[in-house]
Coordinates of C-alpha atoms and ligand atoms in Angstrom, one line a residue:
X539 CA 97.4 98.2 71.8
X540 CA 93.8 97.9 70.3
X541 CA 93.7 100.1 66.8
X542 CA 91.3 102.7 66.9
X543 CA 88.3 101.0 65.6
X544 CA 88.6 98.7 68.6
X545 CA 88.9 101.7 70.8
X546 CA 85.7 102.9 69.7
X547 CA 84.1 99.9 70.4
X548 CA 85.3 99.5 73.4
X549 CA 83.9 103.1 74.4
X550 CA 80.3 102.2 72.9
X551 CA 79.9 99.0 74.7
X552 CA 81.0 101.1 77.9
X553 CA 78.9 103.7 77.6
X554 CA 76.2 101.3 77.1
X555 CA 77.0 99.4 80.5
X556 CA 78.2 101.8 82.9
X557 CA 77.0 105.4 84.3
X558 CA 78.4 108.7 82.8
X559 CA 78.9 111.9 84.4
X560 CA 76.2 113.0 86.6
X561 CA 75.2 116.9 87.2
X562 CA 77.0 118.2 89.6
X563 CA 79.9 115.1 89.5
X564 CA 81.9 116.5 92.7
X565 CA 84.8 114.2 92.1
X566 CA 86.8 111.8 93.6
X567 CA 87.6 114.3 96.5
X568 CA 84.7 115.8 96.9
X569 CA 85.5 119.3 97.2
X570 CA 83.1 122.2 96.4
X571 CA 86.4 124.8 95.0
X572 CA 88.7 124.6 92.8
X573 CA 91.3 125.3 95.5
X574 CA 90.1 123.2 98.3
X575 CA 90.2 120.1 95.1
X576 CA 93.8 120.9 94.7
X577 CA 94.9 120.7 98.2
X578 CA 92.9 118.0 99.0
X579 CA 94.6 116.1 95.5
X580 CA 98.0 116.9 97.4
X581 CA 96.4 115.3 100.4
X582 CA 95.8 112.3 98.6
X583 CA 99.3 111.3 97.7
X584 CA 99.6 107.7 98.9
X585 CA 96.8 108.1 101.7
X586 CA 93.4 105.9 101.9
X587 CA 90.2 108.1 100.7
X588 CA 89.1 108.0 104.4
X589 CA 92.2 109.4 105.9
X590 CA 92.4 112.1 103.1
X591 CA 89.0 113.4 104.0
X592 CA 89.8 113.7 107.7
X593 CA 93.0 115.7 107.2
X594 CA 91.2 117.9 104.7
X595 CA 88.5 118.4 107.1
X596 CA 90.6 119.4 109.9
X597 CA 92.8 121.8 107.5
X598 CA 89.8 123.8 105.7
X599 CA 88.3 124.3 109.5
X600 CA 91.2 126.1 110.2
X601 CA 91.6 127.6 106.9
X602 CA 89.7 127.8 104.0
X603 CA 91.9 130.6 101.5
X604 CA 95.3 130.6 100.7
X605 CA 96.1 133.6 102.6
X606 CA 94.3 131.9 105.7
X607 CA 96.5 128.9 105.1
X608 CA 99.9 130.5 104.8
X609 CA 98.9 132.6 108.1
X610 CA 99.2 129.3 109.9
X611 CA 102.3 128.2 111.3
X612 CA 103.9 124.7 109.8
X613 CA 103.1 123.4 112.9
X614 CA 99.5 123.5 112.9
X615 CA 99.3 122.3 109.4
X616 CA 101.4 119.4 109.9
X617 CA 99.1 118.4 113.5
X618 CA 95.6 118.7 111.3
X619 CA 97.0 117.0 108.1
X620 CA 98.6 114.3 110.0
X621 CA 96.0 111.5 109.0
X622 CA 96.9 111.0 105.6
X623 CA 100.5 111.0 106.3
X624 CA 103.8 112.2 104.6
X625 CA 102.4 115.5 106.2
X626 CA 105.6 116.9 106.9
X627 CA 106.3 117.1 102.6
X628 CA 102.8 118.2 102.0
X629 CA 103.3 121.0 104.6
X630 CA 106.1 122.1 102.7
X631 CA 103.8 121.5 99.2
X632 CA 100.8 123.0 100.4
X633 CA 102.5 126.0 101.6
X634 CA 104.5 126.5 98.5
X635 CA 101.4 126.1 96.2
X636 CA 99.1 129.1 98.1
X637 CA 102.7 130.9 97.6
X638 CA 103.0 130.5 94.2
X639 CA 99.3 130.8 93.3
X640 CA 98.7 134.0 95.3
X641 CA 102.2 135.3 93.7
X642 CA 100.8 134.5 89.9
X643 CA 97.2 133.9 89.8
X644 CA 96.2 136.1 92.9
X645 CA 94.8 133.2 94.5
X646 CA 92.3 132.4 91.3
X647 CA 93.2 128.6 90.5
X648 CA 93.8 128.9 86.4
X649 CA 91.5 126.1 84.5
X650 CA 94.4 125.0 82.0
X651 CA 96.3 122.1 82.3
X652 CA 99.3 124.2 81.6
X653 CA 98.7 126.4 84.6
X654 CA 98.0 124.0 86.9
X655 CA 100.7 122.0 86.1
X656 CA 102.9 125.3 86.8
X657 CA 101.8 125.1 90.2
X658 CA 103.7 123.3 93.4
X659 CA 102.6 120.1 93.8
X660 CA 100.2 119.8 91.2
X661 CA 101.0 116.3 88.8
X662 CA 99.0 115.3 85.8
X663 CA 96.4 113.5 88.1
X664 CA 95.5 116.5 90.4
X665 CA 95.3 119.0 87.1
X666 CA 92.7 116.8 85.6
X667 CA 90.6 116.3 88.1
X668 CA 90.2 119.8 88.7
X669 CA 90.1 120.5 84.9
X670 CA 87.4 117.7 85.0
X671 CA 85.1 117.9 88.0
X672 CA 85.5 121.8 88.8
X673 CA 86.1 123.4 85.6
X674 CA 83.8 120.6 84.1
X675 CA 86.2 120.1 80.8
X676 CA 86.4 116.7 78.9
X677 CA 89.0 115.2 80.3
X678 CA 89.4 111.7 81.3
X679 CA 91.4 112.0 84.8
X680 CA 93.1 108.9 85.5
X681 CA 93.0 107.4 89.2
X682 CA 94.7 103.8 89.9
X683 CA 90.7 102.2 88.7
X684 CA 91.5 103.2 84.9
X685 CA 94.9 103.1 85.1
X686 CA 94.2 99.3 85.6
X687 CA 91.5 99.1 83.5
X688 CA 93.1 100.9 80.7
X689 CA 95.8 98.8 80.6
X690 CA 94.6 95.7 80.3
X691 CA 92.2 96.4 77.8
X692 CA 94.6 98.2 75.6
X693 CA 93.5 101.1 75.7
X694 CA 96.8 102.2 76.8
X695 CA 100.2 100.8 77.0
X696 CA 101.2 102.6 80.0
X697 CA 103.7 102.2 83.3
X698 CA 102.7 105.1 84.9
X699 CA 99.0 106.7 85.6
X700 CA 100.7 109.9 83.9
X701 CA 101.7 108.3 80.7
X702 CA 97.9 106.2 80.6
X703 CA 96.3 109.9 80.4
X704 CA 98.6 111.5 77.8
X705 CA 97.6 108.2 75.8
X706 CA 94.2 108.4 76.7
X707 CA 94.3 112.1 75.2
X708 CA 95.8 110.7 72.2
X709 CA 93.9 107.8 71.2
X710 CA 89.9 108.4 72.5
X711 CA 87.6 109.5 70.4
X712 CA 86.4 113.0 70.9
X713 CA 82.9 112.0 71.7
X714 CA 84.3 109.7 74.9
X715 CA 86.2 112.4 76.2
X716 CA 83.4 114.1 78.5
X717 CA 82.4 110.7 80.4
X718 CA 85.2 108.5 79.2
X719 CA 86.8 108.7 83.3
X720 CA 82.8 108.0 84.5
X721 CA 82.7 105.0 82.5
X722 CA 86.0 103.6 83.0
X723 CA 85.9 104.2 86.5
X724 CA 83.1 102.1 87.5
X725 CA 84.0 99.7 84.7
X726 CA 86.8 99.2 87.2
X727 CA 85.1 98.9 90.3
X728 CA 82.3 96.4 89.1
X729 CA 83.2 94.4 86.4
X730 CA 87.7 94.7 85.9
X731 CA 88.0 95.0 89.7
X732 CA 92.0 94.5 90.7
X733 CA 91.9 91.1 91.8
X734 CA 89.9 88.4 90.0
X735 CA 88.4 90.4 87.0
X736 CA 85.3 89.5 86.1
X737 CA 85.9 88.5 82.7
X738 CA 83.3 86.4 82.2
X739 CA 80.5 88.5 82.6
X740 CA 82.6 91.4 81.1
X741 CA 81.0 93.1 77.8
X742 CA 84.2 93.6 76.1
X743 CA 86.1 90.6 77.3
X744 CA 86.2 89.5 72.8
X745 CA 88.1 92.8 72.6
X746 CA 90.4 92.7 75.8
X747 CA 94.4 92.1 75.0
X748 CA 95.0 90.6 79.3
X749 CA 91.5 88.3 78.5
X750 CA 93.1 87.1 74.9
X751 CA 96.5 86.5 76.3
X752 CA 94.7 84.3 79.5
X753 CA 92.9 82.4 76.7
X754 CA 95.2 81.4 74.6
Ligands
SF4_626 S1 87.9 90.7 80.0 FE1 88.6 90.8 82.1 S2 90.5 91.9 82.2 FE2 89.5 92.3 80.2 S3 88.4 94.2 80.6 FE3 87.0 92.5 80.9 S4 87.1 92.2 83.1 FE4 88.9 93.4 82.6

């Protein structure tokens, strides 16, 4: 893994070449509440962005609250959610977290990691996006773009997209926390894209462990 002068660098010449976080960031999911973000997170769970939004769509125009949602039957959950599959187990997840949110935080989602992580169906990745894009904390959420990115670099050393962000926490400079995700993010879609990196036009391809290994 890069020490943390590298690390620092590698967040300068970032911020230098990519967007941060804009006013009003809505997130990857786009949702304008903090509880519509978390169901449509749970939504998300191996589903393409585009069948996500059409099964959150059909849920929230049936329901928008958790009381609203728990006064439908599994049925009609599972028929409007069915686009972004699995919808039978996020039925059961959906219907257990308005349970358990109304039954401890009277239907208020808490902005702490800790809480939402207390909540049904709520990982690491959900709780930070909501931390991040509703509660608008710095925290670098971690989607499969900088779990990638993050990775190769050395940022991280990481299997999992759970264990990247506990790193991330651990190792990023305090200043890089508020638009660390921004930056990394679009690094990922426009310059360490999944297949065939860019690495020769990349800015911090003289600090990257994957480019050094391919190099020597
Ligand atoms: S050198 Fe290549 S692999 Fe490394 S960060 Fe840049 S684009 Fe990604």
């Amino acid at each position: 893994m890069l020490d943390e002068a590298a690390v620092g660098e590698v967040y300068r010449r970032l911020a230098d070449a990519m967007p941060g976080r804009t006013k009003g960031a809505k997130g990857p999911k786009g949702q304008p509440s903090a509880f519509r973000s978390c169901i449509s997170c749970m939504l998300s769970a191996q589903s393409l962005d585009r069948n996500t939004a059409k099964a959150a769509d059909q849920l929230f125009a049936l329901a928008t609250t958790p009381e609203d949602i728990l006064a439908l039957d599994d049925e009609a959950i599972a028929a409007a959610i069915k686009p972004c599959g699995l919808y039978n187990m996020k039925t059961r997840n959906i219907r257990a977290f308005c349970s358990a949110l109304l039954e401890r935080h009277g239907g208020i989602v808490p902005d702490t990691r800790e809480g939402l992580l207390s909540l049904p169906g709520i990982g690491r990745k959900c709780a930070d996006i909501v931390l991040s894009f509703t509660f608008g904390k710095d925290v670098i959420a971690v989607d499969t773009h900088v779990h990638r990115v993050c990775n190769r670099v050395g940022l991280t050393e990481a299997k999992t997209a759970d264990k990247t962000a506990q790193q991330l926490e651990e190792r990023s400079p305090e200043w890089a926390m508020r638009d660390g995700h921004f930056w990394l993010i679009q690094f990922g879609k426009r310059i360490c894209v999944a297949r065939s990196p860019k690495c020769g036009a990349c800015p911090i391809n003289d600090l990257c462990e994957y480019y050094a290994a391919l190099t020597n």
